[in-house]
Structure formats: structure tokens, C-alpha cells
mmCIF file of C-alpha atoms in Angstrom:
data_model
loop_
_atom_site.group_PDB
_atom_site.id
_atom_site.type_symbol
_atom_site.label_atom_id
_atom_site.label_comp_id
_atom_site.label_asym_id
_atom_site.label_seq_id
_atom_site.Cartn_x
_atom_site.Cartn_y
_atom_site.Cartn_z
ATOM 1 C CA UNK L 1 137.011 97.991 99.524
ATOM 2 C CA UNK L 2 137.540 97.928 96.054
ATOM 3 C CA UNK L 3 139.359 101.397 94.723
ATOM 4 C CA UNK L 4 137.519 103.566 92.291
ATOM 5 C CA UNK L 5 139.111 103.636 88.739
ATOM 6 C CA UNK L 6 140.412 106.625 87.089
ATOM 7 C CA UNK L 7 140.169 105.462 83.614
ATOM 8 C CA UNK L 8 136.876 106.853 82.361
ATOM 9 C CA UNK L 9 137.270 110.263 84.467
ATOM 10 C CA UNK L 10 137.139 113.467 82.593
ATOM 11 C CA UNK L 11 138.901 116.029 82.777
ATOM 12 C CA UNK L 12 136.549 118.082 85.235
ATOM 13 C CA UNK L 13 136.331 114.646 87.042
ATOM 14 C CA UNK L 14 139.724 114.327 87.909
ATOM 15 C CA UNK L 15 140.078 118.134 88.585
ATOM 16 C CA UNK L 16 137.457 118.176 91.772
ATOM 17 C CA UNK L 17 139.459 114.536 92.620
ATOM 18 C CA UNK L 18 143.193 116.585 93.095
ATOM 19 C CA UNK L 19 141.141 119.031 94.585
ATOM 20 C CA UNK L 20 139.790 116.878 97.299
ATOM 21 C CA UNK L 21 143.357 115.015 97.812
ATOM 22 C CA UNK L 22 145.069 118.760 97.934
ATOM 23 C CA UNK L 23 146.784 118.003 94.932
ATOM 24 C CA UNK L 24 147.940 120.894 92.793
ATOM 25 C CA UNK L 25 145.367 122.213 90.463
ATOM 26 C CA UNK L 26 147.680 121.498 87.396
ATOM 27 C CA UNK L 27 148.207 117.379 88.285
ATOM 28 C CA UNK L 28 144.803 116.651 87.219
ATOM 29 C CA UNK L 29 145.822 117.500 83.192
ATOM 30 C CA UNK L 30 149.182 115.529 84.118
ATOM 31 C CA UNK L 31 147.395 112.564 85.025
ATOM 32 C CA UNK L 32 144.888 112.889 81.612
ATOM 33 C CA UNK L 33 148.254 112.860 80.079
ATOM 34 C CA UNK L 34 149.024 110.088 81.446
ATOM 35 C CA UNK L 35 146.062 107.912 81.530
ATOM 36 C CA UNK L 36 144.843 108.763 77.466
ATOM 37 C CA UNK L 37 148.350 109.682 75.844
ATOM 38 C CA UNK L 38 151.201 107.072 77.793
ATOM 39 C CA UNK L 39 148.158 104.637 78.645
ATOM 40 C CA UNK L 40 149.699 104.000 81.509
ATOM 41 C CA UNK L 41 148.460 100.887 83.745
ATOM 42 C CA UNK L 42 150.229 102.526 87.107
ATOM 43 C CA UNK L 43 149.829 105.394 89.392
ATOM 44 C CA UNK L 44 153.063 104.321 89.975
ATOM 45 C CA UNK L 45 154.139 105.359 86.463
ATOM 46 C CA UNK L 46 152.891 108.657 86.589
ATOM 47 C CA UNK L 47 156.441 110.276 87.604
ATOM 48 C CA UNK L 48 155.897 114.073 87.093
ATOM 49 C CA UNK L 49 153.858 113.762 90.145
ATOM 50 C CA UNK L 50 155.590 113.802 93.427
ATOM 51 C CA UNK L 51 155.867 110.341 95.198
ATOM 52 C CA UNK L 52 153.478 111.660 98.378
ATOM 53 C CA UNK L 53 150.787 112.522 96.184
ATOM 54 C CA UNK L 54 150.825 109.067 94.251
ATOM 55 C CA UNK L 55 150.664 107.700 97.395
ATOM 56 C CA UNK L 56 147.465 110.132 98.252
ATOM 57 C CA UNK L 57 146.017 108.950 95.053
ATOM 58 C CA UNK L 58 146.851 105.205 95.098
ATOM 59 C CA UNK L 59 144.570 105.233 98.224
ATOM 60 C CA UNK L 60 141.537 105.594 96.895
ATOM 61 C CA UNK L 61 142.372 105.384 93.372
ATOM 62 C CA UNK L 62 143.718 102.644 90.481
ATOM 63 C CA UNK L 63 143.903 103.513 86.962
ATOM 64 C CA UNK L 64 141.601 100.523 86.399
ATOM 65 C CA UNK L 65 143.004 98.529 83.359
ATOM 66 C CA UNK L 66 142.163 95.006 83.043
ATOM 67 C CA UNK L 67 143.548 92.692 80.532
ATOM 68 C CA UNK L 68 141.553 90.479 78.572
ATOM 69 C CA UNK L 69 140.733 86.912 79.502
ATOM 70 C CA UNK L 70 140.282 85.278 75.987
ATOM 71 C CA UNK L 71 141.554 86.157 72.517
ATOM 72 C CA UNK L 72 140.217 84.030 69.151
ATOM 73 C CA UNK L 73 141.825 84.633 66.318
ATOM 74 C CA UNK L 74 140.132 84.411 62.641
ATOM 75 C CA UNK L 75 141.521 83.261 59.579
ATOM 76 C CA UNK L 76 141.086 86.443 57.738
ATOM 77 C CA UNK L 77 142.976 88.604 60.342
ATOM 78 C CA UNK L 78 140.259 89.620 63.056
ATOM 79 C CA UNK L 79 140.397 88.887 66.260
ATOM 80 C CA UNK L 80 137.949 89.139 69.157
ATOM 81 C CA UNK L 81 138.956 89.705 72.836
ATOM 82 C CA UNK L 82 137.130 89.045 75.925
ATOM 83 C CA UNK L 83 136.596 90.853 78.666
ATOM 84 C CA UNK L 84 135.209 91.060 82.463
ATOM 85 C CA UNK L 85 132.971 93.777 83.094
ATOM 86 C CA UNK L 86 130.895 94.504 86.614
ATOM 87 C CA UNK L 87 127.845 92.916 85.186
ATOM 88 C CA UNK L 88 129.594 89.647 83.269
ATOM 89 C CA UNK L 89 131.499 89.429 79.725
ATOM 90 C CA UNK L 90 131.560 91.624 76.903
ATOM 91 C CA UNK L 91 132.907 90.790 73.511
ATOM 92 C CA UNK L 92 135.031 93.224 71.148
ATOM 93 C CA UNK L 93 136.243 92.770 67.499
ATOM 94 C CA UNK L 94 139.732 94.069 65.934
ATOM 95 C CA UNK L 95 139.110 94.073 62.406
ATOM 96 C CA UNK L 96 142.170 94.747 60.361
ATOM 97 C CA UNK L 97 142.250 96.018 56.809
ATOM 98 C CA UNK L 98 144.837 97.458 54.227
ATOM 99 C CA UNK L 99 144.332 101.179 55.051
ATOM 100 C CA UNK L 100 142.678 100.915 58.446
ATOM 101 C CA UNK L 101 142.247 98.871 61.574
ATOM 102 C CA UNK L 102 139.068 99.277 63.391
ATOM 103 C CA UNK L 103 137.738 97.886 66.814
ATOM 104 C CA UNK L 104 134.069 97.425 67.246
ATOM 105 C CA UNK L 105 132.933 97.904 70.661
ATOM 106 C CA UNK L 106 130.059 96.954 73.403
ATOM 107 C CA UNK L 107 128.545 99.594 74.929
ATOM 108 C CA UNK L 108 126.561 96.887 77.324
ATOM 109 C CA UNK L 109 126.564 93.560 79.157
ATOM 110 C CA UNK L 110 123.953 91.934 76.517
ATOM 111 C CA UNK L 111 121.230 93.734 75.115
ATOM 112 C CA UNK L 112 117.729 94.826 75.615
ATOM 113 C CA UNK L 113 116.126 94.792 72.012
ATOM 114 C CA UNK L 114 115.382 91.541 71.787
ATOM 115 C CA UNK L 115 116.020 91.588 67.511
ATOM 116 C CA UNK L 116 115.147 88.506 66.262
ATOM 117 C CA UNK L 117 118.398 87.918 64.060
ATOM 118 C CA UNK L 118 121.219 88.979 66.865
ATOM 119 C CA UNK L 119 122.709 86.534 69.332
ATOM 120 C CA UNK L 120 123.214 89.506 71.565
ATOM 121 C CA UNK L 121 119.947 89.974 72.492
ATOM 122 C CA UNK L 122 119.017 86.039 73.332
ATOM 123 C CA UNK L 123 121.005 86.342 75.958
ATOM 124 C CA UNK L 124 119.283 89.032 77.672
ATOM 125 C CA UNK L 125 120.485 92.235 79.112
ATOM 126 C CA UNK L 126 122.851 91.887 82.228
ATOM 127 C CA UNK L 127 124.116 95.762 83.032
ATOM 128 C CA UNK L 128 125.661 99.183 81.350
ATOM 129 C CA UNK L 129 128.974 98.940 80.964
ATOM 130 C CA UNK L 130 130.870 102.302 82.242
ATOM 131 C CA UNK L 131 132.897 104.456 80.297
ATOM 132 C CA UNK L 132 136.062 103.174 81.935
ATOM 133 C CA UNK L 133 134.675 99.877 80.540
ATOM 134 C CA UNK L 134 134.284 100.968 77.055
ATOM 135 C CA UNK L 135 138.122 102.519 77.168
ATOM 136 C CA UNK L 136 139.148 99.599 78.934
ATOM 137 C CA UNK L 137 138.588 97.316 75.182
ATOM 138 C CA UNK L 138 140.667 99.926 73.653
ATOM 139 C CA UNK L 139 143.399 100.378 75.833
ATOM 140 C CA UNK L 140 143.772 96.476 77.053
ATOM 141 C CA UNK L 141 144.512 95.097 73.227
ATOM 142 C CA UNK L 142 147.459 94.485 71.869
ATOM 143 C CA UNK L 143 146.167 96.446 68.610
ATOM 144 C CA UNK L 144 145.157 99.816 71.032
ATOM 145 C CA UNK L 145 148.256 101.716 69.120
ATOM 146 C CA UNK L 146 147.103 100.591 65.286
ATOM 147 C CA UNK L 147 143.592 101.885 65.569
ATOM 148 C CA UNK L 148 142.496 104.060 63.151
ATOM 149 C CA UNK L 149 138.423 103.411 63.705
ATOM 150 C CA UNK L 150 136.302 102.342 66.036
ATOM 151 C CA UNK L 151 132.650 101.565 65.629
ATOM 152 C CA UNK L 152 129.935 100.938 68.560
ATOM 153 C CA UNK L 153 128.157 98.426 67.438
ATOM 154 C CA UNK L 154 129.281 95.394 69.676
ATOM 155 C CA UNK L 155 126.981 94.197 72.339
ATOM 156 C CA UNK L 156 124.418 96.232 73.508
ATOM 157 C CA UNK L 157 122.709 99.000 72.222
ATOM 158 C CA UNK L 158 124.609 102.827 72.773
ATOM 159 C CA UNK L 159 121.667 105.183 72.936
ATOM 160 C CA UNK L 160 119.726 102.962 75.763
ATOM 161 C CA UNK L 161 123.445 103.823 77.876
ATOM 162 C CA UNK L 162 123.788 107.390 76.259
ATOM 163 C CA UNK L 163 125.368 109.368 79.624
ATOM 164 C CA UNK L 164 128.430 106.993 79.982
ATOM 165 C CA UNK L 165 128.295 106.894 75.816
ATOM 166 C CA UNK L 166 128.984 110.412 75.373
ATOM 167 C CA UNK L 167 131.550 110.722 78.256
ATOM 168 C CA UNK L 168 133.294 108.235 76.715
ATOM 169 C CA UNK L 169 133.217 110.394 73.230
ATOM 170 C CA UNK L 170 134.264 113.159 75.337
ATOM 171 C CA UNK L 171 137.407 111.635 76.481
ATOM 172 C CA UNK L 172 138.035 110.008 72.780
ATOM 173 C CA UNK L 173 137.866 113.651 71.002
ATOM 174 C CA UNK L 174 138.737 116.121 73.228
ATOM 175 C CA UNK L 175 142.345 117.509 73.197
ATOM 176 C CA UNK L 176 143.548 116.111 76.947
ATOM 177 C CA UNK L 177 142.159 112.661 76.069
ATOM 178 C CA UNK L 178 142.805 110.963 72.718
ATOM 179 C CA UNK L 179 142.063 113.491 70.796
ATOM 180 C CA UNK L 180 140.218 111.558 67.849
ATOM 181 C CA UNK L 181 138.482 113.418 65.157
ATOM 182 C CA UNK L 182 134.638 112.872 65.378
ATOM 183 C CA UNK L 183 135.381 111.632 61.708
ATOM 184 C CA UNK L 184 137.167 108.214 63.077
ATOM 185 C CA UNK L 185 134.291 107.074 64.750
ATOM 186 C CA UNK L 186 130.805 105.424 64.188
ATOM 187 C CA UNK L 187 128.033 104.744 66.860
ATOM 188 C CA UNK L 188 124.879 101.978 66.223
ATOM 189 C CA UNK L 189 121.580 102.769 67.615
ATOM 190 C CA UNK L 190 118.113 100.395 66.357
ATOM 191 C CA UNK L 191 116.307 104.106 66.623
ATOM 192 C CA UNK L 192 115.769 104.672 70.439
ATOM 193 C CA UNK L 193 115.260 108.462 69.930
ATOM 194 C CA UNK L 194 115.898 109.974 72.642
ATOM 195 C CA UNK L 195 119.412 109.211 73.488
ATOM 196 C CA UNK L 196 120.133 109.108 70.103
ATOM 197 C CA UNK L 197 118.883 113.084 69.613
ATOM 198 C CA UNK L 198 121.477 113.836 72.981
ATOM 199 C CA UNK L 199 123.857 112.185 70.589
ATOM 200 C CA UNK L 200 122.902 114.312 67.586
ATOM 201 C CA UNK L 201 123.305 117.532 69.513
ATOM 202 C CA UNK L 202 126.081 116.701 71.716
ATOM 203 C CA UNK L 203 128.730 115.178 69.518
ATOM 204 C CA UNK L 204 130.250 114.902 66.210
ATOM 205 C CA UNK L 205 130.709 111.589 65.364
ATOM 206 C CA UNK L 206 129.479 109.570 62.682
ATOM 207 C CA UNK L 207 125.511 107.747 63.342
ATOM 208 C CA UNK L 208 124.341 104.291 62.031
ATOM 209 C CA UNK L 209 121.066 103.008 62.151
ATOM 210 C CA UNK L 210 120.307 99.479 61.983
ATOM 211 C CA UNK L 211 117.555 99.483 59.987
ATOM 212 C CA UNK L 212 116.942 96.527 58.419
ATOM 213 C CA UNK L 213 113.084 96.574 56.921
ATOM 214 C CA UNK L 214 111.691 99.944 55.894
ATOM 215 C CA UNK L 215 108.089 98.781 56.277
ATOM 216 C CA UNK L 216 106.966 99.528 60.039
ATOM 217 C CA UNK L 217 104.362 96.220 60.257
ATOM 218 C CA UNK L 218 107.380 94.067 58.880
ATOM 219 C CA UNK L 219 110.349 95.779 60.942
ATOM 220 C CA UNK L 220 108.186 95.374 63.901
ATOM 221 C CA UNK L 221 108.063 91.407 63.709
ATOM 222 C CA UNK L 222 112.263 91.551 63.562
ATOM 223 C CA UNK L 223 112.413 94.630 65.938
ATOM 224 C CA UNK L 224 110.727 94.685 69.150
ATOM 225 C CA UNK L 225 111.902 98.505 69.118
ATOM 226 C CA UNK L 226 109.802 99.518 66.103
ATOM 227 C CA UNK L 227 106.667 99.304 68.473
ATOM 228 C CA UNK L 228 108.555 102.298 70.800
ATOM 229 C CA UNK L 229 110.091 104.507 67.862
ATOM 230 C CA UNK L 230 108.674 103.752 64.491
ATOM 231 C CA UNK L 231 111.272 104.102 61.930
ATOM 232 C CA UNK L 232 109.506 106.701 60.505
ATOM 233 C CA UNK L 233 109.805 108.821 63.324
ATOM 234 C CA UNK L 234 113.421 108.285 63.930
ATOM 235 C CA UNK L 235 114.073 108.955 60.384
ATOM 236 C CA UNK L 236 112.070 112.146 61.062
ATOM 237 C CA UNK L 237 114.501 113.382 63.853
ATOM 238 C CA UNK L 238 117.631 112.447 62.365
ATOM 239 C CA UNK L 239 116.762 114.729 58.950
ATOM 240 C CA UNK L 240 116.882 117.634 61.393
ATOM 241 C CA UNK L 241 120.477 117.533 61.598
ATOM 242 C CA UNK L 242 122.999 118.144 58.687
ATOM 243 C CA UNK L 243 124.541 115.120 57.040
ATOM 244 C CA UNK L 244 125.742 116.928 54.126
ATOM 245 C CA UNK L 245 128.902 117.597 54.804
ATOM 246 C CA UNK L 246 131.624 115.634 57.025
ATOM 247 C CA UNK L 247 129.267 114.032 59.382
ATOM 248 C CA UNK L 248 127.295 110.417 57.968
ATOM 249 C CA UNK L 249 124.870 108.635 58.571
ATOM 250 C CA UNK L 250 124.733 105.015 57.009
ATOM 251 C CA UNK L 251 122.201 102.183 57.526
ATOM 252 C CA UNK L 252 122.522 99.050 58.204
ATOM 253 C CA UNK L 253 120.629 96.257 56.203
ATOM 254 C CA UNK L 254 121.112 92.446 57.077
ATOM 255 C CA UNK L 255 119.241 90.367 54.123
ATOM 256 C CA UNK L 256 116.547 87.413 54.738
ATOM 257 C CA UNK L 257 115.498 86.061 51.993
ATOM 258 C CA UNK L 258 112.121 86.438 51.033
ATOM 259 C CA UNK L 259 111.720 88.451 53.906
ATOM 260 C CA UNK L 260 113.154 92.080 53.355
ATOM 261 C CA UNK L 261 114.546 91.236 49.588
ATOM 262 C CA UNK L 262 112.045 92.326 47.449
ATOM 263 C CA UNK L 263 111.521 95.450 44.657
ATOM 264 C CA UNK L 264 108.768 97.141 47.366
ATOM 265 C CA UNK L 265 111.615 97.139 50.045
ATOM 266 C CA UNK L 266 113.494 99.361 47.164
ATOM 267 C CA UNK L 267 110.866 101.102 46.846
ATOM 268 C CA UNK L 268 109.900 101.416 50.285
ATOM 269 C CA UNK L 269 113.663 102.745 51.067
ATOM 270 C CA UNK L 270 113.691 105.485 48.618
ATOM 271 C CA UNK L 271 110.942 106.773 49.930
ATOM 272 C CA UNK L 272 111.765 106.763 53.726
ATOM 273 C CA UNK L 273 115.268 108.017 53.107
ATOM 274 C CA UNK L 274 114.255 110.943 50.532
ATOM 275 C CA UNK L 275 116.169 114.051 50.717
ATOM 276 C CA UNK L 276 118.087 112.744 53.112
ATOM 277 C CA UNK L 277 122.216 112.324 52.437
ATOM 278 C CA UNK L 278 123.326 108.892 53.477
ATOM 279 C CA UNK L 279 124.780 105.263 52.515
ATOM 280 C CA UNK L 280 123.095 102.024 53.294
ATOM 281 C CA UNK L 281 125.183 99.421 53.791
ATOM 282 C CA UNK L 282 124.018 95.596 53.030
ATOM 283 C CA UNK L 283 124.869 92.831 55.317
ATOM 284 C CA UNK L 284 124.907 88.968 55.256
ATOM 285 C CA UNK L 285 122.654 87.308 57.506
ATOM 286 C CA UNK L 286 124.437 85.290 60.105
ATOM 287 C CA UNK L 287 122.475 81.870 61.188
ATOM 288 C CA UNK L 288 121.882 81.305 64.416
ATOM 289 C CA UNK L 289 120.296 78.610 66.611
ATOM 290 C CA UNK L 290 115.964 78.462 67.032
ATOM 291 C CA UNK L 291 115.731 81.479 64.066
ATOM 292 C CA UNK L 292 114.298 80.241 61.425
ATOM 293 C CA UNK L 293 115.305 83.247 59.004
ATOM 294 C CA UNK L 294 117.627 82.411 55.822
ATOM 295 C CA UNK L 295 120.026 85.278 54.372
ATOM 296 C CA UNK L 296 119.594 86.821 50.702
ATOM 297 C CA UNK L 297 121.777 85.205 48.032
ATOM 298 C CA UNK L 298 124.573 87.042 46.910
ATOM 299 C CA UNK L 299 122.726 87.363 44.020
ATOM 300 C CA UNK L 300 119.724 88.670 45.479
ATOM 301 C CA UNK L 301 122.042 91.177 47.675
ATOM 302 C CA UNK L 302 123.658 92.715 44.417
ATOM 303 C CA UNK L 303 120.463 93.360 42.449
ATOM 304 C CA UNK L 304 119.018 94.779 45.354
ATOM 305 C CA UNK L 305 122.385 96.745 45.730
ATOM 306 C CA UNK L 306 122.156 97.727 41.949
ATOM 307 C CA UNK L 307 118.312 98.937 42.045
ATOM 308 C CA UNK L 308 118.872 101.069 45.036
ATOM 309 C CA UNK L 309 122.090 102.619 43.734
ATOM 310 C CA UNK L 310 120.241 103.191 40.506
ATOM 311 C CA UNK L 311 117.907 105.316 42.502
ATOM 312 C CA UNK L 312 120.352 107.621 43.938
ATOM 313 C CA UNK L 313 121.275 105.812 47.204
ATOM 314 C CA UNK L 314 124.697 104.801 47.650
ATOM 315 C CA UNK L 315 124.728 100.966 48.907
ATOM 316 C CA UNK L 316 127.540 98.668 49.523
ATOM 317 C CA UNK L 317 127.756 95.476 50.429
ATOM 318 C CA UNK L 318 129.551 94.849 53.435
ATOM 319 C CA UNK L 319 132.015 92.184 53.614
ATOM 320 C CA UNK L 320 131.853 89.553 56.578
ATOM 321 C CA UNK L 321 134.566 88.970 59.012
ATOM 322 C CA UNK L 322 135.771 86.533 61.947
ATOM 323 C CA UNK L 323 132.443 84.416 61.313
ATOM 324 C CA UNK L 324 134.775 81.319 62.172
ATOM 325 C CA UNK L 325 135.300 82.844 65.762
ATOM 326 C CA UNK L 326 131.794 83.991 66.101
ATOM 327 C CA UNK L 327 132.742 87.841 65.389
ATOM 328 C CA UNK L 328 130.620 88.690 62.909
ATOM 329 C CA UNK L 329 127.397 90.794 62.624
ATOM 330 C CA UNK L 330 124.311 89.592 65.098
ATOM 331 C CA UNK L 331 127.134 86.522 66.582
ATOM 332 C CA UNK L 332 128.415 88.569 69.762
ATOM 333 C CA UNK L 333 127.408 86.468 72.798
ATOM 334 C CA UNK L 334 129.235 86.202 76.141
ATOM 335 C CA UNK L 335 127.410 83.363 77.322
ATOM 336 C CA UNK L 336 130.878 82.067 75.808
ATOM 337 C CA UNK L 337 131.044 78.598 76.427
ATOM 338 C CA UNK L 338 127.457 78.206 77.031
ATOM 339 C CA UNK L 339 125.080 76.178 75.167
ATOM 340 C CA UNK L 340 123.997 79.181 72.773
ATOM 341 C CA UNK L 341 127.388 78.926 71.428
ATOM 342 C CA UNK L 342 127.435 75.651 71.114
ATOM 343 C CA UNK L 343 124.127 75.641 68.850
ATOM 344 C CA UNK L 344 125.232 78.393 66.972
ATOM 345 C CA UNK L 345 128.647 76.610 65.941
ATOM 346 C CA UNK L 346 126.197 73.690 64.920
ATOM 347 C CA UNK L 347 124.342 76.079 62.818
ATOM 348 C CA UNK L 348 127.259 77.261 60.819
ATOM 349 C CA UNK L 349 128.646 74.139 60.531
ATOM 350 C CA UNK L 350 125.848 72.740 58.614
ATOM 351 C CA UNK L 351 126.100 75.726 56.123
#
């Protein structure tokens, strides 16, 4: 029988577990000091307990670490690891930059949204990936001690796995885990409301919306989601929190051309995001195989930039990364040496 891992426990979690071995009270904090601050990969290694109660705990219990089966690297620095999860592969991006190094994450074995533009969700959704799976792509890299970031907005969609999302938060920001400030950390939802108002109300950290058309009839034939939660709506609920001091909220905008380029998309923008305190960040479309969508010149993406900054809303333009290794925005697929792949290297090879 496979032995339950203790990566991913909280604090209360690994409390009732000493409890129920007859450990001490006080092991349970040595062994979050352990797991979150030495990252160890051992019960072994955890030496201020005594060597019976390792034993006690080694018999039910691993700390659960697994090591990555494939690394790519890019020419531009990033690197994307993959991993084995319960329910098949997940893919996770190290993106390194002057002042910071941030890891984007997958909160899910594929994805359920079904957006038009994302390689994620052609390959269907497989399984929720647990917390200790989520820690596991921090703690397994050979970058897990240069992070300074880390965004969820790998594979899957956060707010559709929102219990094991916010337990992993817990253990990333509360002082016997990590102990991250909120601040260092960004979570992607396409709007599912629910799990993204728990998030709202039960954390700290930074929200992104991917938002990418703010016309309902026109998001809806890119977003499957859009039929469930208008954007209005989710725009709605997330102006009933306060964004106006060290908390953001930013949304994210890939470009088609012709598509979601034009003046009444600035227009239509200002007026969803009114009185509301946040950044929209602009994105390059990323081809991929039987989509028929084209991205926005660069052109196009800095006059659109321009018009909307012009009207008040701060708007960058984000720049792409690992696209040679299949890391960038809407390319995360595990079906990893599958045919999917293989199209979408065709794809970008003809660009």
C-alpha cells in the first residue's frame, strides 16, 4: 500500500497525525520545519525527532517528493520541468529575469474550459492535482531556492480546484510553512465565481483574470466559461473587494487580430473596468494546431496599448518566453510527445 505523503499537510494536519502516532504534541511544528524550511526529502533527515518515532512515522508516512522526469531548456533562460502527478503529467515554467525568478504553476492535470486559443484545454481535463502536488513543482526544481514569484497560471484552471488551492496558499504564507508574503504571488482564474470569491475572502494574494474580449457575445465564442459567469458578473464580484492598496488585480489579454483588436474593444474595456484599480496586461497569441485565430501585430498591440493607457488604464505588454520549448502562454500540454505537440511544433515552425 502506497504511504500517504506529508508534503501538502498543514499544520493542524500534521498535529492530529503525531497525535494519532503518540508523538509529542510539539513534533508536529518540528516536522513543518522540516518539510517547508530544510525541504527535506527524508523522514530520515528529520533528526530532532527521536529515531522510534521516525520509525512510527515512516510507517504510514513519506514526505512525498518526486523529482521531475523531463527538463527543456529555452534559449532565453526558461526552463520547463515535467512532472508525474496521480492523474498523468503536468507542466511548470521557471522563468528567470534580472530582479526576479518566477515559477508558473498547474493547479490541474489538463483543463476543463475548453478556450479556444490554449493547448491546455485540447487535451481535456484528466484530475485535480493535490496540494502536495502543487508544492511538489516548487520544491523538486533545481531553481526552488531562487524563487522570488510564483504565478498559477500553468495547466488547469485554480478556482475549479479552490480547497487544495487555498491549502496550498496556506502552507506558502503562513509562518510554519514558507512564509511568503501574499505580495509574491499571483493566481489565474477565466471568472469561475465561486471559488474565486473563497479566494477573495480567504487569502491575500494577488488575482488575474484572463479576460481576453470584453464583449460577452464575442468572449463567449473564445470562452466556453462566459456562458456560466458572464464577465460582467465576475467583474461585478471582484469590485467588492479592495484593490487599492497592496493587493492587484491584472488582466490578461492575448491579441487576435481582427478579432479582439479593435477601438470598440477600448472602448468596451474602459467601460467594464470603470472605477475599478487594476493593470491589463497584453499578450501575444501563440499558434497552435486546427485554430484558425492569428495574433495582433506588434503594431496593432502597442496602439491598442497606447489608447487604453491614454484612458487611464495601465497596460503592458507582456513579453513572451520559452516559446521554443513550448512554455509559453496557451502552449502547456502534457500529452508531451503526442501528436498535439507534434502539430503545434509544425505550426510554429512555419511562422
Amino acid at each position: 500500500m502506497d504511504k500517504e505523503r506529508l508534503l501538502g499537510k498543514t499544520l493542524p494536519e500534521l498535529k492530529a497525525i503525531v497525535q494519532s502516532l503518540g508523538l509529542p504534541a510539539f513534533s508536529a511544528k518540528q516536522i513543518c520545519e522540516w518539510l517547508y524550511k530544510k525541504k527535506v526529502d527524508s523522514i530520515d533527515k528529520m533528526t530532532n525527532l527521536s529515531l522510534a518515532n521516525r520509525e512510527k512515522l515512516s510507517a504510514a508516512y513519506e514526505v512525498g517528493l518526486s523529482l521531475p522526469e523531463r527538463v527543456d531548456s529555452s534559449v532565453d533562460g526558461t526552463r520547463k520541468y515535467l512532472f508525474r502527478a496521480k492523474h498523468g503529467l503536468v507542466e511548470t515554467v521557471y522563468i528567470p529575469e534580472e530582479d526576479r525568478a518566477t515559477l508558473c504553476v498547474s493547479s490541474q492535470v489538463g483543463c476543463k474550459m475548453n478556450c479556444l486559443f490554449c493547448m491546455t484545454g485540447k487535451q481535456g481535463f484528466s484530475g485535480h492535482l493535490s496540494s502536495a502536488d502543487i508544492l511538489n513543482q516548487m520544491q523538486s526544481i533545481d531553481e526552488s531556492d531562487k524563487l522570488t514569484n510564483v504565478v498559477f497560471m500553468g495547466m488547469g484552471e485554480p478556482m475549479d480546484n479552490v480547497d487544495e488551492l487555498l491549502k496550498t496558499l496556506e502552507i506558502m504564507t503562513s509562518d510554519w510553512g514558507y512564509a511568503w508574503s501574499p505580495k509574491r504571488i499571483t493566481v489565474s482564474t477565466v471568472g469561475i465565481i465561486p471559488g474565486m470569491k473563497r479566494f477573495l475572502e480567504e487569502s491575500s494574494c494577488h488575482l488575474a483574470v484572463s479576460l481576453h474580449n470584453p464583449i460577452s457575445e464575442e468572449r463567449r465564442s473564445l470562452m466556453p466559461i462566459e456562458k456560466a459567469f458572464p464577465i460582467e458578473k465576475v467583474i461585478e464580484e471582484i469590485k467588492k473587494f479592495d484593490f487599492t492598496h497592496q493587493r492587484r488585480v491584472s488582466f490578461e489579454y492575448t491579441m487576435f487580430s481582427g478579432v479582439n483588436d479593435r477601438p470598440a474593444h477600448v472602448k468596451a474595456l474602459v467601460s467594464l473596468l470603470s472605477g475599478l484599480e487594476c493593470r491589463i496586461n497584453l499578450i501575444r497569441f501563440h499558434a497552435i494546431p486546427g485554430v484558425s485565430l492569428e495574433g495582433s501585430s506588434m503594431e496593432v498591440m502597442e496602439r491598442f496599448r497606447d489608447d487604453l493607457m491614454h484612458r487611464g488604464i495601465m497596460t503592458t505588454i507582456r513579453k513572451s518566453r520559452g516559446e521554443d520549448i513550448f512554455a509559453a502562454c496557451g502552449l502547456l500540454s502534457s500529452n508531451h510527445t503526442g501528436e498535439l505537440n507534434e502539430k503545434a511544433k509544425t505550426v510554429l515552425q512555419k511562422k
